[in-house]
Short mmCIF file of C-alpha atoms in Angstrom, two decimals:
data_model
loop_
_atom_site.label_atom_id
_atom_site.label_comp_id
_atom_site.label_asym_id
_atom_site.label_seq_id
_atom_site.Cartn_x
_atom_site.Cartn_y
_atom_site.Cartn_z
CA UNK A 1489 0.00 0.00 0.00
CA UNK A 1490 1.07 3.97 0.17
CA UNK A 1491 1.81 5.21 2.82
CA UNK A 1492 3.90 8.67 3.63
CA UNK A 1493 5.36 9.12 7.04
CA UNK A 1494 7.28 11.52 8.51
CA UNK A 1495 10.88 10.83 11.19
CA UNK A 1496 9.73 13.08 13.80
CA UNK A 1497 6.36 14.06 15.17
CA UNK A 1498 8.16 17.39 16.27
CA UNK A 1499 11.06 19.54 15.73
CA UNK A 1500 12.36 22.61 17.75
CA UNK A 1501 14.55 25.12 16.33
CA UNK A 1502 16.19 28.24 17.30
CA UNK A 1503 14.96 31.41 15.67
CA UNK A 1504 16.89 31.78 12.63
CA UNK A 1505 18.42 29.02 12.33
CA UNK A 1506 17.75 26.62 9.25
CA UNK A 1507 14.96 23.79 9.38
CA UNK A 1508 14.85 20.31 7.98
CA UNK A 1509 11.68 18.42 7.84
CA UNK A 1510 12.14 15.11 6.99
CA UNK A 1511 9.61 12.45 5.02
CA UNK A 1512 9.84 8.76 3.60
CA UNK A 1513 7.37 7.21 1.13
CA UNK A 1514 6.99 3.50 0.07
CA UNK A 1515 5.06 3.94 -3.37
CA UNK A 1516 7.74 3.79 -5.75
CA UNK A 1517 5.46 4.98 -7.99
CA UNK A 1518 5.08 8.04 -6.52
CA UNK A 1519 5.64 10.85 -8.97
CA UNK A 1520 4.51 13.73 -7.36
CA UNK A 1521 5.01 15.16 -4.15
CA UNK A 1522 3.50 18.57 -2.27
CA UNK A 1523 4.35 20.24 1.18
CA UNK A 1524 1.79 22.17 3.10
CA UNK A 1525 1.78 23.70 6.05
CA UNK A 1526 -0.91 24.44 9.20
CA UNK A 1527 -1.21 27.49 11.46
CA UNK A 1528 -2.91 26.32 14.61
CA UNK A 1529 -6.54 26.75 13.98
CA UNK A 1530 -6.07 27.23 10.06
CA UNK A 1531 -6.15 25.37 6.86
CA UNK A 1532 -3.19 23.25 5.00
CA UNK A 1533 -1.56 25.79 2.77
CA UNK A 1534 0.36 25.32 -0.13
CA UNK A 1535 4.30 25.50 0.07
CA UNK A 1536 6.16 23.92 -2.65
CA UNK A 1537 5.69 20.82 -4.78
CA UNK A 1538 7.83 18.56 -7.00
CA UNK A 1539 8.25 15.93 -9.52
CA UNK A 1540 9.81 12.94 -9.67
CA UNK A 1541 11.88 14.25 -12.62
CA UNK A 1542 13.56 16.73 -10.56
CA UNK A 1543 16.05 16.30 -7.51
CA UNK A 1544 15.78 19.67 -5.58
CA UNK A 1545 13.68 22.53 -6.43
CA UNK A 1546 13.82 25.92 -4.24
CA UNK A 1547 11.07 28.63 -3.43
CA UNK A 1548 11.47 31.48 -1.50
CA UNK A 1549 13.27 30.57 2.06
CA UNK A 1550 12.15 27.05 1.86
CA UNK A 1551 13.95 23.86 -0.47
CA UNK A 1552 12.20 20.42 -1.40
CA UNK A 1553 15.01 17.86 -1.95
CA UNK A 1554 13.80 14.43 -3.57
CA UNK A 1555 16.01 11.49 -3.34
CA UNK A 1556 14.00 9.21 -5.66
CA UNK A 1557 16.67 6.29 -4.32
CA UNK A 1558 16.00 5.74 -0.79
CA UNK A 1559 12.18 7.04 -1.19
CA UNK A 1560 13.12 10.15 0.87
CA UNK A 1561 11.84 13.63 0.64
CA UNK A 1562 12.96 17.13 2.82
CA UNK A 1563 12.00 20.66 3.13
CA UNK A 1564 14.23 22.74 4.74
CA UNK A 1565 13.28 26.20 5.99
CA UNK A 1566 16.18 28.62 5.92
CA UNK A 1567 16.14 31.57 8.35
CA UNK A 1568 13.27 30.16 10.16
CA UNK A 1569 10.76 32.65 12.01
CA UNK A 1570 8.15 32.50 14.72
CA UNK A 1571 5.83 32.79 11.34
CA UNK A 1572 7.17 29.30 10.28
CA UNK A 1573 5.43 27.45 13.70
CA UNK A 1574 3.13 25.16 12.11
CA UNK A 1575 2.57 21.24 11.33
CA UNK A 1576 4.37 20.35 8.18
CA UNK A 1577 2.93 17.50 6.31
CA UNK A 1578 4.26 15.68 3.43
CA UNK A 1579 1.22 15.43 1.07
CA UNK A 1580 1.93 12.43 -1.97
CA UNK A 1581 -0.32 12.77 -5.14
CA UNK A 1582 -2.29 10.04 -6.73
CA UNK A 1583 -1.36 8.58 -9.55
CA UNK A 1584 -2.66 9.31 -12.50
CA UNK A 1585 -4.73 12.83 -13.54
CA UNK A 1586 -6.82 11.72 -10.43
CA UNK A 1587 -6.19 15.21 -8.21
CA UNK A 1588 -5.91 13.03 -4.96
CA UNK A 1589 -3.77 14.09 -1.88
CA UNK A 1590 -2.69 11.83 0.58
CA UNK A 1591 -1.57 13.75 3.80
CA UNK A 1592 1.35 11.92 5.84
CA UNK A 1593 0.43 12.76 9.72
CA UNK A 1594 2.51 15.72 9.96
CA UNK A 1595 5.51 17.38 11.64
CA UNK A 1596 5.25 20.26 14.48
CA UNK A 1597 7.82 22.65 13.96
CA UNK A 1598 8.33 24.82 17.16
CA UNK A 1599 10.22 28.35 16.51
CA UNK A 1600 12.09 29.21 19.69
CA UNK A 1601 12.51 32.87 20.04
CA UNK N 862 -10.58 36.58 -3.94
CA UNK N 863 -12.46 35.80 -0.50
CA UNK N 864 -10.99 32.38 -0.61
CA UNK N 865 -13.03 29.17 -0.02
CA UNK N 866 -15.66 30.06 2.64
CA UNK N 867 -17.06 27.44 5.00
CA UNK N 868 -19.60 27.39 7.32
CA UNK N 869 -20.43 27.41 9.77
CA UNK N 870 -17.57 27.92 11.81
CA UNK N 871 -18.43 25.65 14.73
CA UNK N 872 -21.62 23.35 15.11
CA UNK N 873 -22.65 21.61 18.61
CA UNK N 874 -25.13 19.12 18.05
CA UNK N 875 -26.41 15.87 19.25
CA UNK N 876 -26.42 12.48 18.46
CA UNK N 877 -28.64 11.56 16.05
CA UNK N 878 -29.19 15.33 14.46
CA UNK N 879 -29.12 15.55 10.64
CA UNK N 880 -25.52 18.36 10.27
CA UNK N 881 -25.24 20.23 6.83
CA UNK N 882 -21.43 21.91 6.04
CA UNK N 883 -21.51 24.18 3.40
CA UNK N 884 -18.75 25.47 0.96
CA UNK N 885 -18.45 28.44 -1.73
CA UNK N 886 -15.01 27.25 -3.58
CA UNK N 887 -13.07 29.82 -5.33
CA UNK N 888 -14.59 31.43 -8.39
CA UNK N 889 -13.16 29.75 -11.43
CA UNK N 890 -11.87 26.39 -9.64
CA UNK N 891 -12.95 23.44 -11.20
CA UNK N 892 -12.07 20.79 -8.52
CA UNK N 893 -13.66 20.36 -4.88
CA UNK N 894 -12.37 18.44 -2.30
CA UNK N 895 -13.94 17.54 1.19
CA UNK N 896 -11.50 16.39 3.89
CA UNK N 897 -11.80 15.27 7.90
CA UNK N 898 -9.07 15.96 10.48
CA UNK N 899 -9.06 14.04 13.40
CA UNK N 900 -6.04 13.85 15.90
CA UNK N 901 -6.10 10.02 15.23
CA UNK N 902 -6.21 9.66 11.77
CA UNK N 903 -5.16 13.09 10.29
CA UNK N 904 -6.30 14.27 6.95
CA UNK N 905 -8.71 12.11 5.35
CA UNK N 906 -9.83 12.89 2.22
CA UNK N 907 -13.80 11.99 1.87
CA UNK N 908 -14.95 12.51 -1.64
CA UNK N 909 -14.13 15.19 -4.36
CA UNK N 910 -15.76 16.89 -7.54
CA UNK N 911 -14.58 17.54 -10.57
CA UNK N 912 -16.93 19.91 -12.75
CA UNK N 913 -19.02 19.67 -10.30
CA UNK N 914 -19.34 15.55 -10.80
CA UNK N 915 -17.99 13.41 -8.07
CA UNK N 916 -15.16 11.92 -9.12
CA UNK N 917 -14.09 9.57 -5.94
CA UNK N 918 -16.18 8.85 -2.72
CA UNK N 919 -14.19 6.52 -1.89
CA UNK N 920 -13.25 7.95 1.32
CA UNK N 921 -17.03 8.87 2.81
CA UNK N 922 -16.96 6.83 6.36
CA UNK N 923 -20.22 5.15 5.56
CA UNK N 924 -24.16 5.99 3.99
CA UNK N 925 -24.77 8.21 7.02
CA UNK N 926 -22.51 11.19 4.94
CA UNK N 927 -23.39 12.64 1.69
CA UNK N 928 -21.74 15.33 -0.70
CA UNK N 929 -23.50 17.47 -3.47
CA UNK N 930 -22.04 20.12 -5.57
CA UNK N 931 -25.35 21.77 -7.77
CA UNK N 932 -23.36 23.75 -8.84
CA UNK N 933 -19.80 25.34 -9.61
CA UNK N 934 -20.09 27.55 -6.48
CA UNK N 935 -21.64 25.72 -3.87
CA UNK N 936 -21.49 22.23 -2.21
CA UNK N 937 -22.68 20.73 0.88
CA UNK N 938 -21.64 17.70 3.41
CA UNK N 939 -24.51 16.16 5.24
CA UNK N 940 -24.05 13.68 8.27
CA UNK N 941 -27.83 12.11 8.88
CA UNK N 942 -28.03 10.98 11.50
CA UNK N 943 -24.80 12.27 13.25
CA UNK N 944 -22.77 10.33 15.45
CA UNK N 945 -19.78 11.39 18.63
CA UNK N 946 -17.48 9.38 16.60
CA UNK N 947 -17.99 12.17 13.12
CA UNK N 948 -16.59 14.98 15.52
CA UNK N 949 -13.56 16.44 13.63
CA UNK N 950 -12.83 19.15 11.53
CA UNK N 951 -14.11 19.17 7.74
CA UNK N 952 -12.57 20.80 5.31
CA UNK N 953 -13.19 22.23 1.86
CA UNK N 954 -10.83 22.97 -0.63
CA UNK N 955 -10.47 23.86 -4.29
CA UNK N 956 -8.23 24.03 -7.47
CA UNK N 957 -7.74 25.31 -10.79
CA UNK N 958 -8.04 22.21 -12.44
CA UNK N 959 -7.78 18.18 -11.57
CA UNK N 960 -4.47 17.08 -10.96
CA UNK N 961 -2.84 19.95 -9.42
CA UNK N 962 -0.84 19.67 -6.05
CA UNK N 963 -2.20 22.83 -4.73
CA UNK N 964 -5.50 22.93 -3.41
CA UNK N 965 -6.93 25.78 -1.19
CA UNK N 966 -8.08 24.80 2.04
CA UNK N 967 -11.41 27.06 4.03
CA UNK N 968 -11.19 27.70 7.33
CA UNK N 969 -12.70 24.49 8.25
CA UNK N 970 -15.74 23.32 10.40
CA UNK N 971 -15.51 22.62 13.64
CA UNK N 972 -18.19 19.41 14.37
CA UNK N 973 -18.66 18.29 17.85
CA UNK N 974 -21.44 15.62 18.53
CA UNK N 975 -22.98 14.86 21.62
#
């Protein structure tokens, strides 16, 4: 089956310092692959995304890294702010034109001021 | 843009009471999703639309929940009859167009059942 799990349930960092949020997948299948994050008492909302034909792709302050080998995927969070306390999840997209996400449970990321 | 709006916000009722969740997605989004968050399992997506046509209900718990979408700017949730165990959080969410990774997420709506 799919599954998408995350290393640590949460994660405390020192105000600007850089973050890494870790994820591993078992679908090797998987071509498609989303971050969101969630403000307490919020929505998910979009971060970044990325396809299995790239390796890294970079937004602003944050970088997905895909390592299509060992089924791994990171965002890190550079410069991290109190802004960035949320739950990360690692969101896998179903295959085909289907427009399914499949949330992993979710890392809290804890800003420390 | 307003966003997708949910409501209501927060809804106390009790066991056995019919519950209706309504959504407005984004203008211009073809794609509607409906989604549960519990602290036990998560995100779960229930069912969503594509042009308004349900696409994959897959995920609805059971006959006691049913989705609509009339229409391109409105579609509902109904629990009948509502149980403690469908407390959770239900979200709607929209896109541009099926297939996309990014989806925006309403508020939510807060369901507690007695």
């Amino acid at each position: 089956g799919e599954s998408v799990g995350l290393h640590l349930p949460t994660l405390s960092v020192q105000e600007g310092d850089n973050s890494i949020i870790n994820c591993a997948y078992s679908n090797s299948a998987s071509d498609y692959f989303i971050w969101y994050k969630q403000e307490s008492g919020k929505g998910p909302q979009f971060i970044i995304d990325i396809r299995s034909n790239m390796d890294k792709r970079q937004g602003q302050r944050v970088t997905v890294l895909l390592n299509k080998t060992v089924k791994h995927l990171s965002l890190q969070i550079a410069a991290t702010q109190p802004g960035d306390s949320a739950v990360y999840f690692c969101v896998y997209h179903g295959s085909g034109n289907t427009g399914k996400l499949i949330f992993g449970q979710g890392t809290t990321l804890q800003v420390k001021p | 843009d307003a966003g997708v709006i949910q409501s209501p916000r927060h809804e106390v009722t009790e066991m056995g009471q019919e519950v209706t969740l309504r959504c407005k997605p984004i203008s211009g989004h073809n794609s509607l999703f409906w989604y549960r968050q519990t602290m036990m399992r998560g995100l779960e997506l229930l069912i969503y639309f594509n042009n308004n046509v349900p696409i994959d209900d897959s995920g609805m718990p059971e006959d006691r929940f049913s989705a609509k979408m009339p229409n391109a700017s409105f579609s509902t949730l109904k629990i009948q009859p509502s149980e403690p165990r469908d407390s959770a959080v239900y979200f709607c969410a929209s896109s541009l167009r099926q297939g996309t990774g990014e989806l925006f997420f309403g508020e939510g709506s807060r369901l507690t059942v007695l």
